Coordinates of C-alpha atoms in Angstrom, one line a residue:
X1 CA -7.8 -63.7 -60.3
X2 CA -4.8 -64.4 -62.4
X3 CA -1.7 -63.0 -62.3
X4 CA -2.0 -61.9 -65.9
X5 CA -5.5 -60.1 -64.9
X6 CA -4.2 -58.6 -62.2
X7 CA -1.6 -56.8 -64.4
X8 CA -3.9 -56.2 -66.7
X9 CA -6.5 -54.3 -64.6
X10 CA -3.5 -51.9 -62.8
X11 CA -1.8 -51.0 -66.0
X12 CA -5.4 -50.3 -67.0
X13 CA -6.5 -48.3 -64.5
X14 CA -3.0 -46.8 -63.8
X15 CA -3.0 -45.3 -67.5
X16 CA -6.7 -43.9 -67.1
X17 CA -4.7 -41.6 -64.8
X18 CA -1.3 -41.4 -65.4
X19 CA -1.4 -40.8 -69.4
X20 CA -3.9 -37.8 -69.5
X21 CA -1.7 -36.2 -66.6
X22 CA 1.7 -36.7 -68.2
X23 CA -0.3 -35.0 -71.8
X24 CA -1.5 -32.1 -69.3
X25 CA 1.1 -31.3 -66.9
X26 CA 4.6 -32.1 -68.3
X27 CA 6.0 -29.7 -71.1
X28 CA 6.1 -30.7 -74.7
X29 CA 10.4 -30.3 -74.3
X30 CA 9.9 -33.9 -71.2
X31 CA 11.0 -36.9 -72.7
X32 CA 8.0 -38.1 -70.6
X33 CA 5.4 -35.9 -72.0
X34 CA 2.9 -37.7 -74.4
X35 CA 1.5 -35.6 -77.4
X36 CA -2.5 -35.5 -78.3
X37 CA -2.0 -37.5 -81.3
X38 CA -0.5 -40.3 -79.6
X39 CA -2.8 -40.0 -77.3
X40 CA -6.0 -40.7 -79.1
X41 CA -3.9 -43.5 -80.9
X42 CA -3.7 -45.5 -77.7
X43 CA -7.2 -44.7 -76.9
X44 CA -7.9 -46.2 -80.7
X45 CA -5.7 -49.5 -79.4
X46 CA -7.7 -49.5 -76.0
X47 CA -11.1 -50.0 -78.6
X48 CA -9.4 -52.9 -80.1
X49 CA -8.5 -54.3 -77.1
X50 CA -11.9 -54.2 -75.4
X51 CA -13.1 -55.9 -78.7
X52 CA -10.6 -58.7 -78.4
X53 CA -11.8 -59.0 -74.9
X54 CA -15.5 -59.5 -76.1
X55 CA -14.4 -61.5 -78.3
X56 CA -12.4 -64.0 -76.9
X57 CA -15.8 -64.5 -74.0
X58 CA -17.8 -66.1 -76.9
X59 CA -14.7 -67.8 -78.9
X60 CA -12.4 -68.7 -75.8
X61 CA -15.0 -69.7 -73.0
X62 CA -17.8 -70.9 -75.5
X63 CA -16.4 -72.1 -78.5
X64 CA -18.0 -69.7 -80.9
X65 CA -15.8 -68.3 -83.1
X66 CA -17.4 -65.1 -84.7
X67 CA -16.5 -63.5 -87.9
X68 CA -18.9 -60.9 -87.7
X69 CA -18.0 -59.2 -84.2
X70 CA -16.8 -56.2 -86.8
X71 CA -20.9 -55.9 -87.3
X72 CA -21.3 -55.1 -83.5
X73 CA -18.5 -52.8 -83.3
X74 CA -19.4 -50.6 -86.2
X75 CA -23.4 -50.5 -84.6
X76 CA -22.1 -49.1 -81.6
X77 CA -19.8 -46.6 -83.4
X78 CA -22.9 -45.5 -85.8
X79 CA -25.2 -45.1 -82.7
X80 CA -22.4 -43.0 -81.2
X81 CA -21.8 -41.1 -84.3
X82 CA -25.9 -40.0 -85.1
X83 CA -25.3 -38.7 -81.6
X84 CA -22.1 -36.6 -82.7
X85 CA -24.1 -35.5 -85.8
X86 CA -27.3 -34.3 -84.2
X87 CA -24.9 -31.6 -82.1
X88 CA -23.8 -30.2 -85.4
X89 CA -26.8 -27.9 -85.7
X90 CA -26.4 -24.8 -87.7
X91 CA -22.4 -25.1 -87.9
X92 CA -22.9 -27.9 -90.9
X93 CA -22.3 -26.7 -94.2
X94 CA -25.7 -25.8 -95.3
X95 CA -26.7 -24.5 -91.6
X96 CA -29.7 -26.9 -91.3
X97 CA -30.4 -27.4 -87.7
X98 CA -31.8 -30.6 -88.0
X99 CA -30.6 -32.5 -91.0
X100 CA -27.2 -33.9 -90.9
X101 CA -25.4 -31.8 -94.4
X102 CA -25.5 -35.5 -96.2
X103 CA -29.0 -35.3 -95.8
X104 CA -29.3 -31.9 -96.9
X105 CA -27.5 -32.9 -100.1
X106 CA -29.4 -36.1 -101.1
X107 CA -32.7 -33.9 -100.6
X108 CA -34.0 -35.5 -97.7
X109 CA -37.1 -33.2 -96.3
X110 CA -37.2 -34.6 -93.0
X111 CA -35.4 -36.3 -90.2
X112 CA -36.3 -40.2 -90.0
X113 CA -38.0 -41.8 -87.2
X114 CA -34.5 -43.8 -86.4
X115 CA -32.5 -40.5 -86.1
X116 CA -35.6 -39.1 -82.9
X117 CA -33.9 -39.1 -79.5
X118 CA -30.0 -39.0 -80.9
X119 CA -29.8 -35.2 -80.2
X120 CA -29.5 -36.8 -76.2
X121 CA -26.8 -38.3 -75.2
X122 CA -28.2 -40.9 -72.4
X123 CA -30.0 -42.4 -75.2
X124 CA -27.5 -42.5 -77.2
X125 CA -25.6 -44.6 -75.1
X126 CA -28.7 -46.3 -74.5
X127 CA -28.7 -47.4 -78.2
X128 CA -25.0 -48.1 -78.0
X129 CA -25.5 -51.3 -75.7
X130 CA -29.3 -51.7 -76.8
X131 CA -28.5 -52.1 -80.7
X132 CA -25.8 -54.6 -81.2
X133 CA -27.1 -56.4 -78.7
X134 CA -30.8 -56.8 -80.0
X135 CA -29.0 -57.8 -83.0
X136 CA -26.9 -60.5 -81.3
X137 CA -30.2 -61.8 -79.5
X138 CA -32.6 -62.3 -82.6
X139 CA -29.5 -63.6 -84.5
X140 CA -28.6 -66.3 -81.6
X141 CA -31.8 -67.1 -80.9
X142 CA -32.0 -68.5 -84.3
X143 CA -29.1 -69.9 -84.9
X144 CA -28.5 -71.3 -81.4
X145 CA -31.8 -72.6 -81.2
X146 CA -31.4 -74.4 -84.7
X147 CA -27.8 -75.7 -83.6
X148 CA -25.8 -74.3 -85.9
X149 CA -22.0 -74.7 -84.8
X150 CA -18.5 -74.8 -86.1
X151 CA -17.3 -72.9 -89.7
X152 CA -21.4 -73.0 -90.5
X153 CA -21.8 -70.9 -87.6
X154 CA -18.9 -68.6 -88.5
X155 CA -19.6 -68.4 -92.3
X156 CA -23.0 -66.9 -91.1
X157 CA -21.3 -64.1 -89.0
X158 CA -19.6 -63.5 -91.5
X159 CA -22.5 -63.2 -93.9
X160 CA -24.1 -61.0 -91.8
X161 CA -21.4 -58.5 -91.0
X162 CA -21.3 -58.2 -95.3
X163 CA -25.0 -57.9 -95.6
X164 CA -24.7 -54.9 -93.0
X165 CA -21.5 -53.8 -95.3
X166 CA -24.0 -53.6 -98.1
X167 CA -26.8 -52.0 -97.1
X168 CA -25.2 -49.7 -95.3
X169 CA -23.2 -48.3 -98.3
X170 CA -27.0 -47.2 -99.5
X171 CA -26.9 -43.6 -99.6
X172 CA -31.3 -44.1 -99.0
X173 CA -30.5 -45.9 -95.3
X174 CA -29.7 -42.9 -94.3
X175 CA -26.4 -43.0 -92.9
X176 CA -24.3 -41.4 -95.1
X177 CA -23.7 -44.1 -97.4
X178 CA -20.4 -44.9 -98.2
X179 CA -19.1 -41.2 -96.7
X180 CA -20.5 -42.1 -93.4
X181 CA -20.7 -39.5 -90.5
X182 CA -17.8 -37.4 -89.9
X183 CA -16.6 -33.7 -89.5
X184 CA -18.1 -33.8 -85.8
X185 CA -18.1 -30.2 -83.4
X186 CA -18.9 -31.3 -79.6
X187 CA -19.5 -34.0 -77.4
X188 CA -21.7 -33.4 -74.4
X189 CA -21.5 -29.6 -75.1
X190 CA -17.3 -29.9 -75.0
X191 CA -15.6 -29.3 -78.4
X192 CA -14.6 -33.0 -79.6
X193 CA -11.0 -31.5 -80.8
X194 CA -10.0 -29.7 -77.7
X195 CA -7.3 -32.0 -75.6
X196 CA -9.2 -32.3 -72.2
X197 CA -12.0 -34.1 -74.4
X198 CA -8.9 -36.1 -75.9
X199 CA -8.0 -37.0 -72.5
X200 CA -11.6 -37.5 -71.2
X201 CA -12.4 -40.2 -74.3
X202 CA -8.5 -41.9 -73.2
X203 CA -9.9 -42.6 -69.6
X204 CA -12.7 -43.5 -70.6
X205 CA -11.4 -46.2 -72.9
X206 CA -9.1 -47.8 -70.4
X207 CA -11.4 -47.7 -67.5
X208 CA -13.5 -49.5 -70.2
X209 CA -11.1 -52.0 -70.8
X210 CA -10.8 -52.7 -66.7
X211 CA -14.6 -53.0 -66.6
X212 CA -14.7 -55.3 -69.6
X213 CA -12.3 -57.5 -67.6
X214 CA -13.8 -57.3 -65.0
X215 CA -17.4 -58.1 -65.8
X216 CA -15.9 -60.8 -68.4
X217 CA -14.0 -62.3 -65.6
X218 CA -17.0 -62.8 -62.9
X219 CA -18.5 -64.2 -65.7
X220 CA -16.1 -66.9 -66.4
X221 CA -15.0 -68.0 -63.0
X222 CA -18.8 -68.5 -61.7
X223 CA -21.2 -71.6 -62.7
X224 CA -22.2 -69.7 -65.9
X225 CA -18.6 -70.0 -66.5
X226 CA -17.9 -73.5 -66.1
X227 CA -21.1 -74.7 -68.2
X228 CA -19.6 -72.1 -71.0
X229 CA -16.4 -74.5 -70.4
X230 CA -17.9 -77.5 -71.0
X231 CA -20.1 -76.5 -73.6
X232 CA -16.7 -75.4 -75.7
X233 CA -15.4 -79.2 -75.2
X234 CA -18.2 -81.3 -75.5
X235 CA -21.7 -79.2 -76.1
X236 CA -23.6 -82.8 -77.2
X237 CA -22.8 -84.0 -73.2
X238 CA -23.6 -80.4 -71.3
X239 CA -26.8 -81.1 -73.3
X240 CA -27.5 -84.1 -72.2
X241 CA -26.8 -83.4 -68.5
X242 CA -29.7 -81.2 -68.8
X243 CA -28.5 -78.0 -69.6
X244 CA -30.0 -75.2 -72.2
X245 CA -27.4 -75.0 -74.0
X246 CA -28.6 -72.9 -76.2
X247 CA -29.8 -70.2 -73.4
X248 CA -25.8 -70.2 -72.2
X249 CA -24.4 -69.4 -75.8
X250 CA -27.2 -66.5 -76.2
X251 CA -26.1 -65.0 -73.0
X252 CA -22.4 -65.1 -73.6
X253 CA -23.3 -63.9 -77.0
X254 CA -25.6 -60.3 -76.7
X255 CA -22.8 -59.9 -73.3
X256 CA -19.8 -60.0 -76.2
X257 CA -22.3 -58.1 -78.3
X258 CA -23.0 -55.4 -76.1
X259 CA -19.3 -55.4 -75.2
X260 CA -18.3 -54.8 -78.7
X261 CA -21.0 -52.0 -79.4
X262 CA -19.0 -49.8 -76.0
X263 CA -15.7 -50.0 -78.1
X264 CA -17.5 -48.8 -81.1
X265 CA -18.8 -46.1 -79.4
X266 CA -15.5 -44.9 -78.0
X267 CA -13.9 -45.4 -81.4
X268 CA -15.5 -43.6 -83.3
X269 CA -14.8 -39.9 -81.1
X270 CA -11.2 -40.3 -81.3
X271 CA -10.8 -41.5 -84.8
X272 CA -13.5 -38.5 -86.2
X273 CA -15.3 -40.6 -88.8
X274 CA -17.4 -43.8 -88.8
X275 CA -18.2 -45.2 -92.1
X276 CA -19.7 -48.8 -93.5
X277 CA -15.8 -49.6 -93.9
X278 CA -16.6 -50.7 -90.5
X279 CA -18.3 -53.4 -91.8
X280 CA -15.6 -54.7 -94.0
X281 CA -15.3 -58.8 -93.0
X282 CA -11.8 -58.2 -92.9
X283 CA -11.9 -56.2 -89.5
X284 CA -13.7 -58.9 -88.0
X285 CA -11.2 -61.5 -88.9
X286 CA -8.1 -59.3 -87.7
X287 CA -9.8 -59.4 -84.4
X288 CA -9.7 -63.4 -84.4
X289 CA -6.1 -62.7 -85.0
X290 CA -5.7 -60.5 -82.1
X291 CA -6.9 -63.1 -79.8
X292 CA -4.8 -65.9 -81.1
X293 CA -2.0 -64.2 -81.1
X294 CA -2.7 -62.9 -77.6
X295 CA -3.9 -66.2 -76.1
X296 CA -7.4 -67.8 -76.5
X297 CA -9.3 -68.0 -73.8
X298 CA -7.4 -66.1 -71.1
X299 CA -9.3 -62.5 -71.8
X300 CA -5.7 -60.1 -70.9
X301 CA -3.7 -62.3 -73.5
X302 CA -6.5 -60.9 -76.3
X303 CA -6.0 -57.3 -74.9
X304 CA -2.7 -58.0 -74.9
X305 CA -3.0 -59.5 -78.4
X306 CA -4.7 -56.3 -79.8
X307 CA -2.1 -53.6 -78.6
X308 CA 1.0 -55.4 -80.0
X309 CA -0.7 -56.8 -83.2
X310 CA -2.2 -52.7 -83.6
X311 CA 0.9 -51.1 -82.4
X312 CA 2.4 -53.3 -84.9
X313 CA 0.2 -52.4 -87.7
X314 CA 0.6 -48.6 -87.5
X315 CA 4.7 -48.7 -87.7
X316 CA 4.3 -51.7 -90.6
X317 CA 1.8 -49.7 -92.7
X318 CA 4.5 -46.4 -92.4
X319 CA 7.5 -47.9 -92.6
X320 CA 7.0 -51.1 -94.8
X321 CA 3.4 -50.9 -95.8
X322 CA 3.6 -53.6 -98.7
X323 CA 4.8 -56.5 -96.8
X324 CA 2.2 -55.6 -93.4
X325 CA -0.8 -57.9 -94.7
X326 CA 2.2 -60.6 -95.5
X327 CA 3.6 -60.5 -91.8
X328 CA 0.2 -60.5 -90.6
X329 CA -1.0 -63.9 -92.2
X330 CA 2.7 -65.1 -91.5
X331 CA 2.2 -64.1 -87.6
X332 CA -0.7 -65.9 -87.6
X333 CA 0.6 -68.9 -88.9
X334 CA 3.7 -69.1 -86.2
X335 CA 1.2 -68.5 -83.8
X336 CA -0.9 -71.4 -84.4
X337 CA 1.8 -73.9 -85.0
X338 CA 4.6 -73.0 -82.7
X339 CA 2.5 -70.5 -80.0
X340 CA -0.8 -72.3 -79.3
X341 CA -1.5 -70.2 -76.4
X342 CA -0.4 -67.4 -77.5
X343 CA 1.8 -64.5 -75.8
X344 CA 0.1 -64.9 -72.7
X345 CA 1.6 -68.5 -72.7
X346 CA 5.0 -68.0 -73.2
X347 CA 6.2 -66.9 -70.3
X348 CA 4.4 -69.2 -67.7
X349 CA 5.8 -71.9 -70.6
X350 CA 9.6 -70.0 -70.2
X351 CA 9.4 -70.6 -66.8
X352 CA 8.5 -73.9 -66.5
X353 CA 11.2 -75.3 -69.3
X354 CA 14.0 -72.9 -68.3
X355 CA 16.9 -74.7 -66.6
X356 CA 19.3 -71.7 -66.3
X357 CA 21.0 -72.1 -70.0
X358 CA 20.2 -70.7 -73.6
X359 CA 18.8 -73.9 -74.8
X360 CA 15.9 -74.3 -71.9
X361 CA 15.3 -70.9 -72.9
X362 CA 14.9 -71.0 -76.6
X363 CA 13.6 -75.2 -76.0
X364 CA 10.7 -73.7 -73.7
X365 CA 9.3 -70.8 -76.1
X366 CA 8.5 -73.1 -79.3
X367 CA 8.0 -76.8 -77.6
X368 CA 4.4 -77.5 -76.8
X369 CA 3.6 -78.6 -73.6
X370 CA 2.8 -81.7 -73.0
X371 CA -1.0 -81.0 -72.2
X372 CA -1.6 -79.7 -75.7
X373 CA 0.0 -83.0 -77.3
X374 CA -2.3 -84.6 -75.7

């Protein structure tokens, strides 16, 4: 395992612990104590990250670059949220134990047959993973099997994420149309405000994160891996070596899918609301953003992408919010021309080129290596 990945998997696990503990046990007067709210805004940047990480298996190792991994995410966090509202019960606005209040207000009579089996939380999570990633198989199979690649392949992720954007805004699919599902009470019988919950859903998310690494990694490193390798640099040869190509891609694919649907899930809890917003094209583009700029194919450099490019984000939009979307496309831009690999390239890069002055420094950050002028 990488260095990188190594780092990545203690800071992860190390925060599962040492975070929730410092928001428990030290007083609010500790320089070292960390309030709730910031709390569930990290667990927010973990989501991201373990989206980046999904991504970056089908984009980095296989060459498919989704714009629609926004689709998955939202599915998971909609499974997750019909979960949250079925716990409601009586203590929704118009005290109907089974209908969800939005329901009660379009006039809906009955529960529909989609909505049976949320009021349990096993098969909720069941759904969460089950979902996104039926979605990503009938969708691959298709287009994989057809051999759709390149910006054709993207332009239909992104299609699909928008036709999802659509018809969930519907108030008749019954998902609270463009409101979504919000103003949720419990969470396995626990109240989803209270700060041990807060705490829980924060462990969760990073221990998340590790196993998304982790899983991701095996995957890479092994056989399955290598043929994910070569189909990214020349798919036309792994094909005619013998290989299903198409069988590899599918895999990779409902694995990101599935991946993506988790972070949803443990989004949507911390943030209180889930709505087809979710949807919006725009999120899944930012998350090809986090990967460049974290590094492409090296799964912690797109974690690592995510938290700065989010943490980033949140003091932008409060301190400058006109100029964030500017410095966003601008970031993306520098990235791409003077940090092809990203942040987790420039310090194996600052290493190599530094000669012990300021000029091997600054010489090794924004020259390209030699391999990728070739």
């Amino acid at each position: 395992m990488d260095t990188g990945g190594r780092i990545l998997l203690v800071l992860s696990i190390a925060a599962a612990f040492l975070v929730p503990m410092s928001n428990a046990w030290l007083p609010a007067s500790s320089a070292f104590q960390i309030p709730t709210w910031v709390l569930s805004l990290l667990g927010k940047y973990l989501c991201y990250a373990l989206l980046a990480l999904a991504l970056d298996l089908v984009w980095g190792f296989c060459g498919i670059l989704s714009l629609g991994h926004g689709a998955f995410f939202a599915l998971g966090g909609y499974a997750m949220g019909m979960y949250l509202m079925r716990q409601i019960g009586t203590r929704g606005v118009y005290g109907n134990a089974e209908l969800p209040d939005f329901m009660v207000f379009l006039n809906w009579k009955e529960l529909p047959w989609y909505w049976y089996g949320f009021e349990h939380f096993w098969f909720a999570m069941l759904m969460v993973l089950l979902v996104p990633g039926v979605l990503a198989l009938v969708f691959g199979w298709f287009a994989f099997r057809s051999r759709v690649t390149g910006v054709y392949l993207s332009i239909i992720t992104q299609a699909l994420t928008y036709a999802l954007l659509l018809a969930f805004f519907r108030n008749d699919m019954g998902f609270g149309g463009n409101n979504g599902l919000t103003d949720f009470k419990d969470i396995i019988g626990f109240d989803i405000q209270s700060d041990g919950v807060r705490r829980t859903l924060f462990a969760s998310s990073a221990l998340s994160l590790a196993l998304g690494y982790v899983i991701c990694r095996l995957l890479v490193t092994s056989k399955f891996g290598r043929v994910l390798v070569s189909i990214r640099d020349a798919e036309s040869r792994a094909r005619f070596l013998g290989y299903r190509v198409e069988h590899y891609k599918l895999l990779a694919f409902v694995v990101s899918a599935m991946m993506a649907g988790l972070a949803g899930a443990l989004y949507v809890p911390q943030v209180g609301i889930i709505n087809p917003s979710e949807f919006s094209p725009a999120n899944s583009i930012e998350a090809v953003i986090w990967v460049a700029v974290g590094g492409r194919g090296t799964l912690y450099g797109a974690a690592l992408g995510a938290l700065v490019v989010n943490f980033a984000k949140s003091w932008f939009t409060g301190a400058l919010p006109e100029v964030w979307l500017y410095l966003l496309g601008a970031l993306f831009i520098c990235t791409t021309l003077f940090l092809p690999r990203g942040i987790a390239g420039v310090v194996p890069r600052l290493f190599k080129r530094f000669d012990g002055g300021l000029v091997g420094l600054i010489s090794g950050l924004w020259r390209r290596p030699k391999e990728d002028a070739r």
